[in-house]
mmCIF file with all atom_site columns, C-alpha atoms in Angstrom:
data_model
loop_
_atom_site.group_PDB
_atom_site.id
_atom_site.type_symbol
_atom_site.label_atom_id
_atom_site.label_alt_id
_atom_site.label_comp_id
_atom_site.label_asym_id
_atom_site.label_entity_id
_atom_site.label_seq_id
_atom_site.pdbx_PDB_ins_code
_atom_site.Cartn_x
_atom_site.Cartn_y
_atom_site.Cartn_z
_atom_site.occupancy
_atom_site.B_iso_or_equiv
_atom_site.pdbx_formal_charge
_atom_site.auth_seq_id
_atom_site.auth_comp_id
_atom_site.auth_asym_id
_atom_site.auth_atom_id
_atom_site.pdbx_PDB_model_num
ATOM 1   C CA . VAL A 1 1   ? -107.700 84.126  74.613  1.00 40.00 ? 106 VAL A CA 1
ATOM 2   C CA . THR A 1 2   ? -106.979 87.460  76.082  1.00 46.00 ? 107 THR A CA 1
ATOM 3   C CA . SER A 1 3   ? -108.189 90.951  75.065  1.00 47.00 ? 108 SER A CA 1
ATOM 4   C CA . THR A 1 4   ? -106.021 93.742  74.005  1.00 44.00 ? 109 THR A CA 1
ATOM 5   C CA . PRO A 1 5   ? -106.453 97.526  74.397  1.00 45.00 ? 110 PRO A CA 1
ATOM 6   C CA . ALA A 1 6   ? -107.442 97.694  70.749  1.00 46.00 ? 111 ALA A CA 1
ATOM 7   C CA . ASP A 1 7   ? -110.405 95.444  71.468  1.00 51.00 ? 112 ASP A CA 1
ATOM 8   C CA . ALA A 1 8   ? -111.740 97.782  74.025  1.00 48.00 ? 113 ALA A CA 1
ATOM 9   C CA . LEU A 1 9   ? -111.445 100.785 71.651  1.00 49.00 ? 114 LEU A CA 1
ATOM 10  C CA . HIS A 1 10  ? -113.916 99.042  69.244  1.00 62.00 ? 115 HIS A CA 1
ATOM 11  C CA . MET A 1 11  ? -116.392 97.951  71.884  1.00 66.00 ? 116 MET A CA 1
ATOM 12  C CA . PRO A 1 12  ? -119.699 100.017 72.194  1.00 75.00 ? 117 PRO A CA 1
ATOM 13  C CA . LYS A 1 13  ? -119.947 101.632 75.558  1.00 90.00 ? 118 LYS A CA 1
ATOM 14  C CA . GLU A 1 14  ? -123.400 101.513 76.943  1.00 94.00 ? 119 GLU A CA 1
ATOM 15  C CA . GLN A 1 15  ? -124.562 102.058 80.494  1.00 96.00 ? 120 GLN A CA 1
ATOM 16  C CA . THR A 1 16  ? -125.841 99.005  82.207  1.00 97.00 ? 121 THR A CA 1
ATOM 17  C CA . TRP A 1 17  ? -126.120 97.159  85.499  1.00 97.00 ? 122 TRP A CA 1
ATOM 18  C CA . VAL A 1 18  ? -124.586 93.709  86.080  1.00 98.00 ? 123 VAL A CA 1
ATOM 19  C CA . SER A 1 19  ? -126.359 91.433  88.641  1.00 97.00 ? 124 SER A CA 1
ATOM 20  C CA . LEU A 1 20  ? -125.350 88.177  90.269  1.00 97.00 ? 125 LEU A CA 1
ATOM 21  C CA . THR A 1 21  ? -128.109 86.275  92.126  1.00 95.00 ? 126 THR A CA 1
ATOM 22  C CA . ALA A 1 22  ? -128.039 84.124  95.175  1.00 94.00 ? 127 ALA A CA 1
ATOM 23  C CA . ALA A 1 23  ? -128.435 81.123  92.947  1.00 94.00 ? 128 ALA A CA 1
ATOM 24  C CA . GLY A 1 24  ? -125.644 82.193  90.645  1.00 95.00 ? 129 GLY A CA 1
ATOM 25  C CA . LYS A 1 25  ? -127.484 83.835  87.807  1.00 95.00 ? 130 LYS A CA 1
ATOM 26  C CA . LEU A 1 26  ? -125.489 86.532  85.842  1.00 97.00 ? 131 LEU A CA 1
ATOM 27  C CA . ALA A 1 27  ? -127.298 89.174  83.820  1.00 97.00 ? 132 ALA A CA 1
ATOM 28  C CA . ARG A 1 28  ? -127.299 92.745  82.712  1.00 97.00 ? 133 ARG A CA 1
ATOM 29  C CA . SER A 1 29  ? -130.020 95.254  82.465  1.00 96.00 ? 134 SER A CA 1
ATOM 30  C CA . PHE A 1 30  ? -131.616 96.584  79.234  1.00 94.00 ? 135 PHE A CA 1
ATOM 31  C CA . GLU A 1 31  ? -131.526 100.125 80.501  1.00 91.00 ? 136 GLU A CA 1
ATOM 32  C CA . ALA A 1 32  ? -129.022 102.425 82.426  1.00 92.00 ? 137 ALA A CA 1
ATOM 33  C CA . ALA A 1 33  ? -131.287 102.337 85.441  1.00 90.00 ? 138 ALA A CA 1
ATOM 34  C CA . PRO A 1 34  ? -130.816 99.480  87.967  1.00 89.00 ? 139 PRO A CA 1
ATOM 35  C CA . PRO A 1 35  ? -133.220 96.586  87.778  1.00 89.00 ? 140 PRO A CA 1
ATOM 36  C CA . LYS A 1 36  ? -136.222 96.753  90.096  1.00 87.00 ? 141 LYS A CA 1
ATOM 37  C CA . VAL A 1 37  ? -135.987 94.133  92.842  1.00 86.00 ? 142 VAL A CA 1
ATOM 38  C CA . ASN A 1 38  ? -138.979 92.687  94.641  1.00 84.00 ? 143 ASN A CA 1
ATOM 39  C CA . ALA A 1 39  ? -138.448 92.211  98.279  1.00 83.00 ? 144 ALA A CA 1
ATOM 40  C CA . GLU A 1 40  ? -140.330 88.779  97.910  1.00 89.00 ? 145 GLU A CA 1
ATOM 41  C CA . ALA A 1 41  ? -138.014 87.573  95.240  1.00 89.00 ? 146 ALA A CA 1
ATOM 42  C CA . LYS A 1 42  ? -137.206 83.806  95.385  1.00 92.00 ? 147 LYS A CA 1
ATOM 43  C CA . ASP A 1 43  ? -133.689 84.493  93.872  1.00 94.00 ? 148 ASP A CA 1
ATOM 44  C CA . PRO A 1 44  ? -132.693 87.995  94.832  1.00 94.00 ? 149 PRO A CA 1
ATOM 45  C CA . PRO A 1 45  ? -129.354 89.586  93.583  1.00 95.00 ? 150 PRO A CA 1
ATOM 46  C CA . ARG A 1 46  ? -126.384 89.313  95.877  1.00 94.00 ? 151 ARG A CA 1
ATOM 47  C CA . ALA A 1 47  ? -124.591 91.862  93.867  1.00 95.00 ? 152 ALA A CA 1
ATOM 48  C CA . LEU A 1 48  ? -125.696 94.814  91.657  1.00 96.00 ? 153 LEU A CA 1
ATOM 49  C CA . LEU A 1 49  ? -122.896 96.628  89.900  1.00 97.00 ? 154 LEU A CA 1
ATOM 50  C CA . GLU A 1 50  ? -123.208 99.757  87.756  1.00 96.00 ? 155 GLU A CA 1
ATOM 51  C CA . SER A 1 51  ? -121.116 99.153  84.705  1.00 97.00 ? 156 SER A CA 1
ATOM 52  C CA . THR A 1 52  ? -120.607 99.678  80.982  1.00 96.00 ? 157 THR A CA 1
ATOM 53  C CA . THR A 1 53  ? -120.744 97.115  78.225  1.00 96.00 ? 158 THR A CA 1
ATOM 54  C CA . ASP A 1 54  ? -117.052 97.399  77.380  1.00 96.00 ? 159 ASP A CA 1
ATOM 55  C CA . GLN A 1 55  ? -115.987 96.242  80.852  1.00 96.00 ? 160 GLN A CA 1
ATOM 56  C CA . ILE A 1 56  ? -115.074 92.810  82.080  1.00 96.00 ? 161 ILE A CA 1
ATOM 57  C CA . VAL A 1 57  ? -116.915 90.859  84.831  1.00 97.00 ? 162 VAL A CA 1
ATOM 58  C CA . TYR A 1 58  ? -114.454 89.362  87.291  1.00 98.00 ? 163 TYR A CA 1
ATOM 59  C CA . LEU A 1 59  ? -115.806 86.556  89.535  1.00 97.00 ? 164 LEU A CA 1
ATOM 60  C CA . PHE A 1 60  ? -113.651 85.377  92.539  1.00 98.00 ? 165 PHE A CA 1
ATOM 61  C CA . ALA A 1 61  ? -114.145 81.894  94.083  1.00 97.00 ? 166 ALA A CA 1
ATOM 62  C CA . ALA A 1 62  ? -113.717 81.064  97.789  1.00 97.00 ? 167 ALA A CA 1
ATOM 63  C CA . ASP A 1 63  ? -110.691 78.905  96.856  1.00 96.00 ? 168 ASP A CA 1
ATOM 64  C CA . GLY A 1 64  ? -108.772 81.918  95.471  1.00 97.00 ? 169 GLY A CA 1
ATOM 65  C CA . MET A 1 65  ? -109.503 81.310  91.747  1.00 97.00 ? 170 MET A CA 1
ATOM 66  C CA . GLY A 1 66  ? -110.787 84.025  89.344  1.00 97.00 ? 171 GLY A CA 1
ATOM 67  C CA . ALA A 1 67  ? -112.738 83.771  86.130  1.00 97.00 ? 172 ALA A CA 1
ATOM 68  C CA . THR A 1 68  ? -113.877 86.476  83.522  1.00 97.00 ? 173 THR A CA 1
ATOM 69  C CA . VAL A 1 69  ? -116.759 87.211  81.082  1.00 97.00 ? 174 VAL A CA 1
ATOM 70  C CA . PRO A 1 70  ? -117.328 90.396  78.968  1.00 97.00 ? 175 PRO A CA 1
ATOM 71  C CA . VAL A 1 71  ? -120.195 92.467  80.184  1.00 97.00 ? 176 VAL A CA 1
ATOM 72  C CA . HIS A 1 72  ? -121.599 92.659  76.681  1.00 96.00 ? 177 HIS A CA 1
ATOM 73  C CA . GLN A 1 73  ? -121.941 88.964  76.459  1.00 96.00 ? 178 GLN A CA 1
ATOM 74  C CA . LEU A 1 74  ? -124.114 88.766  79.657  1.00 97.00 ? 179 LEU A CA 1
ATOM 75  C CA . PRO A 1 75  ? -127.859 87.902  78.744  1.00 97.00 ? 180 PRO A CA 1
ATOM 76  C CA . GLN A 1 76  ? -130.119 90.893  79.127  1.00 96.00 ? 181 GLN A CA 1
ATOM 77  C CA . ALA A 1 77  ? -132.978 90.536  81.608  1.00 94.00 ? 182 ALA A CA 1
ATOM 78  C CA . ASN A 1 78  ? -135.569 92.699  83.399  1.00 92.00 ? 183 ASN A CA 1
ATOM 79  C CA . ASP A 1 79  ? -135.548 90.280  86.283  1.00 94.00 ? 184 ASP A CA 1
ATOM 80  C CA . PRO A 1 80  ? -131.898 89.323  87.569  1.00 95.00 ? 185 PRO A CA 1
ATOM 81  C CA . ALA A 1 81  ? -133.235 85.810  88.191  1.00 94.00 ? 186 ALA A CA 1
ATOM 82  C CA . GLU A 1 82  ? -133.853 85.312  84.527  1.00 95.00 ? 187 GLU A CA 1
ATOM 83  C CA . GLY A 1 83  ? -130.100 85.430  83.862  1.00 96.00 ? 188 GLY A CA 1
ATOM 84  C CA . GLN A 1 84  ? -127.824 82.595  83.020  1.00 96.00 ? 189 GLN A CA 1
ATOM 85  C CA . ASP A 1 85  ? -125.832 80.446  85.496  1.00 96.00 ? 190 ASP A CA 1
ATOM 86  C CA . PHE A 1 86  ? -122.291 81.630  85.754  1.00 95.00 ? 191 PHE A CA 1
ATOM 87  C CA . GLY A 1 87  ? -121.067 78.092  85.058  1.00 93.00 ? 192 GLY A CA 1
ATOM 88  C CA . GLY A 1 88  ? -122.210 78.389  81.498  1.00 94.00 ? 193 GLY A CA 1
ATOM 89  C CA . LEU A 1 89  ? -120.654 81.789  80.922  1.00 95.00 ? 194 LEU A CA 1
ATOM 90  C CA . THR A 1 90  ? -117.257 81.456  82.660  1.00 95.00 ? 195 THR A CA 1
ATOM 91  C CA . ALA A 1 91  ? -114.526 78.872  83.319  1.00 94.00 ? 196 ALA A CA 1
ATOM 92  C CA . PHE A 1 92  ? -116.090 78.194  86.829  1.00 93.00 ? 197 PHE A CA 1
ATOM 93  C CA . LYS A 1 93  ? -118.215 75.220  87.488  1.00 85.00 ? 198 LYS A CA 1
ATOM 94  C CA . GLU A 1 94  ? -122.001 75.498  88.281  1.00 80.00 ? 199 GLU A CA 1
ATOM 95  C CA . GLY A 1 95  ? -122.405 75.614  91.973  1.00 80.00 ? 200 GLY A CA 1
ATOM 96  C CA . GLN A 1 96  ? -118.769 76.814  92.738  1.00 86.00 ? 201 GLN A CA 1
ATOM 97  C CA . PRO A 1 97  ? -118.772 79.016  95.775  1.00 92.00 ? 202 PRO A CA 1
ATOM 98  C CA . VAL A 1 98  ? -118.334 82.671  94.610  1.00 95.00 ? 203 VAL A CA 1
ATOM 99  C CA . ALA A 1 99  ? -116.934 85.093  97.075  1.00 96.00 ? 204 ALA A CA 1
ATOM 100 C CA . ALA A 1 100 ? -117.027 88.348  95.253  1.00 97.00 ? 205 ALA A CA 1
ATOM 101 C CA . VAL A 1 101 ? -117.803 89.869  91.828  1.00 97.00 ? 206 VAL A CA 1
ATOM 102 C CA . LEU A 1 102 ? -116.439 93.093  90.240  1.00 97.00 ? 207 LEU A CA 1
ATOM 103 C CA . THR A 1 103 ? -116.629 94.796  86.947  1.00 96.00 ? 208 THR A CA 1
ATOM 104 C CA . LEU A 1 104 ? -113.564 96.568  85.729  1.00 95.00 ? 209 LEU A CA 1
ATOM 105 C CA . PRO A 1 105 ? -112.296 98.293  82.488  1.00 93.00 ? 210 PRO A CA 1
ATOM 106 C CA . PRO A 1 106 ? -110.214 95.927  80.242  1.00 88.00 ? 211 PRO A CA 1
ATOM 107 C CA . THR A 1 107 ? -107.275 98.397  80.232  1.00 84.00 ? 212 THR A CA 1
ATOM 108 C CA . LEU A 1 108 ? -107.317 99.406  83.841  1.00 84.00 ? 213 LEU A CA 1
ATOM 109 C CA . GLU A 1 109 ? -103.772 99.752  85.141  1.00 84.00 ? 214 GLU A CA 1
ATOM 110 C CA . ASP A 1 110 ? -104.083 101.973 88.099  1.00 93.00 ? 215 ASP A CA 1
ATOM 111 C CA . GLY A 1 111 ? -105.172 100.851 91.493  1.00 96.00 ? 216 GLY A CA 1
ATOM 112 C CA . TYR A 1 112 ? -105.369 97.478  93.363  1.00 98.00 ? 217 TYR A CA 1
ATOM 113 C CA . LEU A 1 113 ? -107.588 94.710  94.277  1.00 98.00 ? 218 LEU A CA 1
ATOM 114 C CA . PHE A 1 114 ? -107.764 94.005  98.003  1.00 98.00 ? 219 PHE A CA 1
ATOM 115 C CA . PHE A 1 115 ? -108.463 90.605  99.192  1.00 98.00 ? 220 PHE A CA 1
ATOM 116 C CA . ALA A 1 116 ? -109.614 89.200  102.603 1.00 98.00 ? 221 ALA A CA 1
ATOM 117 C CA . THR A 1 117 ? -110.429 85.798  103.888 1.00 98.00 ? 222 THR A CA 1
ATOM 118 C CA . THR A 1 118 ? -112.646 84.588  106.721 1.00 98.00 ? 223 THR A CA 1
ATOM 119 C CA . GLY A 1 119 ? -109.499 83.566  108.524 1.00 97.00 ? 224 GLY A CA 1
ATOM 120 C CA . GLY A 1 120 ? -108.056 87.018  108.463 1.00 97.00 ? 225 GLY A CA 1
ATOM 121 C CA . GLU A 1 121 ? -105.583 86.811  105.845 1.00 98.00 ? 226 GLU A CA 1
ATOM 122 C CA . VAL A 1 122 ? -105.330 89.888  103.423 1.00 98.00 ? 227 VAL A CA 1
ATOM 123 C CA . LYS A 1 123 ? -103.649 90.446  100.136 1.00 98.00 ? 228 LYS A CA 1
ATOM 124 C CA . ARG A 1 124 ? -103.185 93.442  97.725  1.00 98.00 ? 229 ARG A CA 1
ATOM 125 C CA . LEU A 1 125 ? -102.817 92.870  93.956  1.00 97.00 ? 230 LEU A CA 1
ATOM 126 C CA . ARG A 1 126 ? -102.124 95.468  91.198  1.00 97.00 ? 231 ARG A CA 1
ATOM 127 C CA . THR A 1 127 ? -104.934 95.593  88.771  1.00 96.00 ? 232 THR A CA 1
ATOM 128 C CA . ALA A 1 128 ? -102.202 95.706  86.041  1.00 95.00 ? 233 ALA A CA 1
ATOM 129 C CA . ASP A 1 129 ? -101.331 92.093  87.100  1.00 95.00 ? 234 ASP A CA 1
ATOM 130 C CA . LEU A 1 130 ? -104.873 90.864  86.212  1.00 95.00 ? 235 LEU A CA 1
ATOM 131 C CA . PRO A 1 131 ? -104.919 88.605  83.040  1.00 93.00 ? 236 PRO A CA 1
ATOM 132 C CA . GLY A 1 132 ? -107.642 90.589  81.426  1.00 91.00 ? 237 GLY A CA 1
ATOM 133 C CA . MET A 1 133 ? -110.265 88.677  79.327  1.00 93.00 ? 238 MET A CA 1
ATOM 134 C CA . THR A 1 134 ? -109.476 85.028  79.346  1.00 94.00 ? 239 THR A CA 1
ATOM 135 C CA . ALA A 1 135 ? -111.245 81.702  78.751  1.00 94.00 ? 240 ALA A CA 1
ATOM 136 C CA . HIS A 1 136 ? -109.547 80.025  81.509  1.00 95.00 ? 241 HIS A CA 1
ATOM 137 C CA . ALA A 1 137 ? -109.703 80.194  85.378  1.00 96.00 ? 242 ALA A CA 1
ATOM 138 C CA . PHE A 1 138 ? -106.651 81.783  87.011  1.00 97.00 ? 243 PHE A CA 1
ATOM 139 C CA . LYS A 1 139 ? -105.404 82.028  90.584  1.00 97.00 ? 244 LYS A CA 1
ATOM 140 C CA . VAL A 1 140 ? -105.501 85.383  92.472  1.00 97.00 ? 245 VAL A CA 1
ATOM 141 C CA . MET A 1 141 ? -104.506 84.214  95.938  1.00 97.00 ? 246 MET A CA 1
ATOM 142 C CA . ASP A 1 142 ? -103.127 81.063  97.389  1.00 97.00 ? 247 ASP A CA 1
ATOM 143 C CA . ILE A 1 143 ? -105.613 80.055  100.116 1.00 96.00 ? 248 ILE A CA 1
ATOM 144 C CA . GLU A 1 144 ? -104.540 78.012  103.132 1.00 94.00 ? 249 GLU A CA 1
ATOM 145 C CA . ALA A 1 145 ? -106.479 74.705  104.023 1.00 94.00 ? 250 ALA A CA 1
ATOM 146 C CA . GLY A 1 146 ? -109.446 75.509  106.135 1.00 94.00 ? 251 GLY A CA 1
ATOM 147 C CA . ASP A 1 147 ? -109.588 79.123  105.016 1.00 96.00 ? 252 ASP A CA 1
ATOM 148 C CA . ALA A 1 148 ? -111.890 80.767  102.272 1.00 97.00 ? 253 ALA A CA 1
ATOM 149 C CA . LEU A 1 149 ? -111.682 83.909  100.318 1.00 98.00 ? 254 LEU A CA 1
ATOM 150 C CA . GLY A 1 150 ? -114.588 86.179  101.325 1.00 98.00 ? 255 GLY A CA 1
ATOM 151 C CA . TRP A 1 151 ? -114.187 89.708  99.931  1.00 98.00 ? 256 TRP A CA 1
ATOM 152 C CA . VAL A 1 152 ? -112.510 91.406  96.941  1.00 98.00 ? 257 VAL A CA 1
ATOM 153 C CA . LEU A 1 153 ? -112.646 95.158  96.621  1.00 98.00 ? 258 LEU A CA 1
ATOM 154 C CA . TYR A 1 154 ? -110.986 97.806  94.391  1.00 97.00 ? 259 TYR A CA 1
ATOM 155 C CA . THR A 1 155 ? -108.720 100.257 96.207  1.00 98.00 ? 260 THR A CA 1
ATOM 156 C CA . SER A 1 156 ? -106.852 103.386 94.874  1.00 96.00 ? 261 SER A CA 1
ATOM 157 C CA . GLY A 1 157 ? -103.639 102.799 96.591  1.00 96.00 ? 262 GLY A CA 1
ATOM 158 C CA . SER A 1 158 ? -104.348 105.416 99.403  1.00 96.00 ? 263 SER A CA 1
ATOM 159 C CA . ASP A 1 159 ? -107.360 103.808 101.035 1.00 98.00 ? 264 ASP A CA 1
ATOM 160 C CA . GLU A 1 160 ? -107.954 102.364 104.535 1.00 98.00 ? 265 GLU A CA 1
ATOM 161 C CA . ILE A 1 161 ? -109.290 98.934  105.269 1.00 98.00 ? 266 ILE A CA 1
ATOM 162 C CA . VAL A 1 162 ? -111.583 97.860  107.954 1.00 98.00 ? 267 VAL A CA 1
ATOM 163 C CA . LEU A 1 163 ? -112.119 94.176  108.894 1.00 98.00 ? 268 LEU A CA 1
ATOM 164 C CA . GLY A 1 164 ? -115.040 93.309  111.126 1.00 98.00 ? 269 GLY A CA 1
ATOM 165 C CA . THR A 1 165 ? -115.203 89.950  113.021 1.00 98.00 ? 270 THR A CA 1
ATOM 166 C CA . ARG A 1 166 ? -118.068 87.693  114.294 1.00 97.00 ? 271 ARG A CA 1
ATOM 167 C CA . ASN A 1 167 ? -117.150 88.313  117.886 1.00 96.00 ? 272 ASN A CA 1
ATOM 168 C CA . GLY A 1 168 ? -117.587 92.069  117.501 1.00 96.00 ? 273 GLY A CA 1
ATOM 169 C CA . GLN A 1 169 ? -114.054 93.118  116.964 1.00 96.00 ? 274 GLN A CA 1
ATOM 170 C CA . ALA A 1 170 ? -112.703 95.432  114.257 1.00 97.00 ? 275 ALA A CA 1
ATOM 171 C CA . VAL A 1 171 ? -109.244 96.403  112.855 1.00 97.00 ? 276 VAL A CA 1
ATOM 172 C CA . ARG A 1 172 ? -108.679 99.404  110.596 1.00 98.00 ? 277 ARG A CA 1
ATOM 173 C CA . PHE A 1 173 ? -105.354 99.889  108.784 1.00 98.00 ? 278 PHE A CA 1
ATOM 174 C CA . ASP A 1 174 ? -103.692 101.746 105.813 1.00 98.00 ? 279 ASP A CA 1
ATOM 175 C CA . GLU A 1 175 ? -103.769 99.462  102.616 1.00 98.00 ? 280 GLU A CA 1
ATOM 176 C CA . MET A 1 176 ? -100.089 100.576 102.118 1.00 97.00 ? 281 MET A CA 1
ATOM 177 C CA . ASP A 1 177 ? -99.314  98.533  105.139 1.00 97.00 ? 282 ASP A CA 1
ATOM 178 C CA . VAL A 1 178 ? -99.912  95.513  102.978 1.00 97.00 ? 283 VAL A CA 1
ATOM 179 C CA . ARG A 1 179 ? -97.282  95.237  100.143 1.00 97.00 ? 284 ARG A CA 1
ATOM 180 C CA . ALA A 1 180 ? -98.382  94.295  96.713  1.00 97.00 ? 285 ALA A CA 1
ATOM 181 C CA . MET A 1 181 ? -97.930  90.623  95.747  1.00 96.00 ? 286 MET A CA 1
ATOM 182 C CA . GLY A 1 182 ? -98.235  88.496  92.601  1.00 95.00 ? 287 GLY A CA 1
ATOM 183 C CA . ARG A 1 183 ? -101.256 86.400  91.781  1.00 95.00 ? 288 ARG A CA 1
ATOM 184 C CA . GLN A 1 184 ? -99.707  83.107  92.998  1.00 94.00 ? 289 GLN A CA 1
ATOM 185 C CA . ALA A 1 185 ? -98.774  84.374  96.411  1.00 94.00 ? 290 ALA A CA 1
ATOM 186 C CA . HIS A 1 186 ? -100.302 83.776  99.878  1.00 94.00 ? 291 HIS A CA 1
ATOM 187 C CA . GLY A 1 187 ? -101.813 86.615  101.862 1.00 95.00 ? 292 GLY A CA 1
ATOM 188 C CA . VAL A 1 188 ? -100.445 88.160  105.080 1.00 97.00 ? 293 VAL A CA 1
ATOM 189 C CA . ARG A 1 189 ? -102.140 88.354  108.626 1.00 96.00 ? 294 ARG A CA 1
ATOM 190 C CA . GLY A 1 190 ? -104.743 91.194  108.456 1.00 96.00 ? 295 GLY A CA 1
ATOM 191 C CA . ALA A 1 191 ? -106.618 90.360  111.691 1.00 95.00 ? 296 ALA A CA 1
ATOM 192 C CA . ASP A 1 192 ? -105.478 88.536  114.796 1.00 93.00 ? 297 ASP A CA 1
ATOM 193 C CA . LEU A 1 193 ? -108.357 86.054  115.405 1.00 95.00 ? 298 LEU A CA 1
ATOM 194 C CA . ARG A 1 194 ? -108.750 84.264  118.711 1.00 91.00 ? 299 ARG A CA 1
ATOM 195 C CA . ASP A 1 195 ? -110.864 81.196  119.675 1.00 86.00 ? 300 ASP A CA 1
ATOM 196 C CA . ASP A 1 196 ? -113.618 80.619  117.202 1.00 91.00 ? 301 ASP A CA 1
ATOM 197 C CA . ASP A 1 197 ? -113.670 84.126  115.768 1.00 96.00 ? 302 ASP A CA 1
ATOM 198 C CA . ALA A 1 198 ? -113.884 84.840  111.973 1.00 98.00 ? 303 ALA A CA 1
ATOM 199 C CA . VAL A 1 199 ? -113.937 87.799  109.624 1.00 98.00 ? 304 VAL A CA 1
ATOM 200 C CA . VAL A 1 200 ? -117.488 88.602  108.498 1.00 98.00 ? 305 VAL A CA 1
ATOM 201 C CA . ASP A 1 201 ? -117.079 91.862  106.638 1.00 98.00 ? 306 ASP A CA 1
ATOM 202 C CA . MET A 1 202 ? -114.540 94.097  104.880 1.00 98.00 ? 307 MET A CA 1
ATOM 203 C CA . ILE A 1 203 ? -114.971 97.734  103.710 1.00 97.00 ? 308 ILE A CA 1
ATOM 204 C CA . VAL A 1 204 ? -112.857 100.226 102.059 1.00 97.00 ? 309 VAL A CA 1
#
């Protein structure tokens, strides 16, 4: 089941914050202000995203698969740890390694998603190529054996990307150097890794 632009027009738009905890609990806040996080929390949030209730949460797994859930369907909680496991809200299984989470408007057609793996592969995907709200998991990047998707960020089409590695190296390049590809495609080489090095971070 996929959403249509008409669906988005009838969805109430309220400010909220979406959280994903280290243990995989998804929730949204009751208020427009971000939830308070205790430094001693046993299950702290690994992601806090400012969003609205008419948007879609996109989860991306380490194996290159994606899954969605509407923001308005997330359980509301004052403490992110009181959320619901993403396995009960999306097409992903409980405990599946999640690499990244984003919230995007259901009708977004401008811009790109930029992907990077720990092995140094990168890929650029048009947001218009995303499936929208769907009950099924879908591929966003073909990941090679021994590699894992690590980061997914939104880009405007005219941004620069920086990859940092475990051995203290960095590479910076224009996102336009990476041509946009379809959801089923492999990535291309973004960082020339040597020995036991690996990508440990990506920023736009």
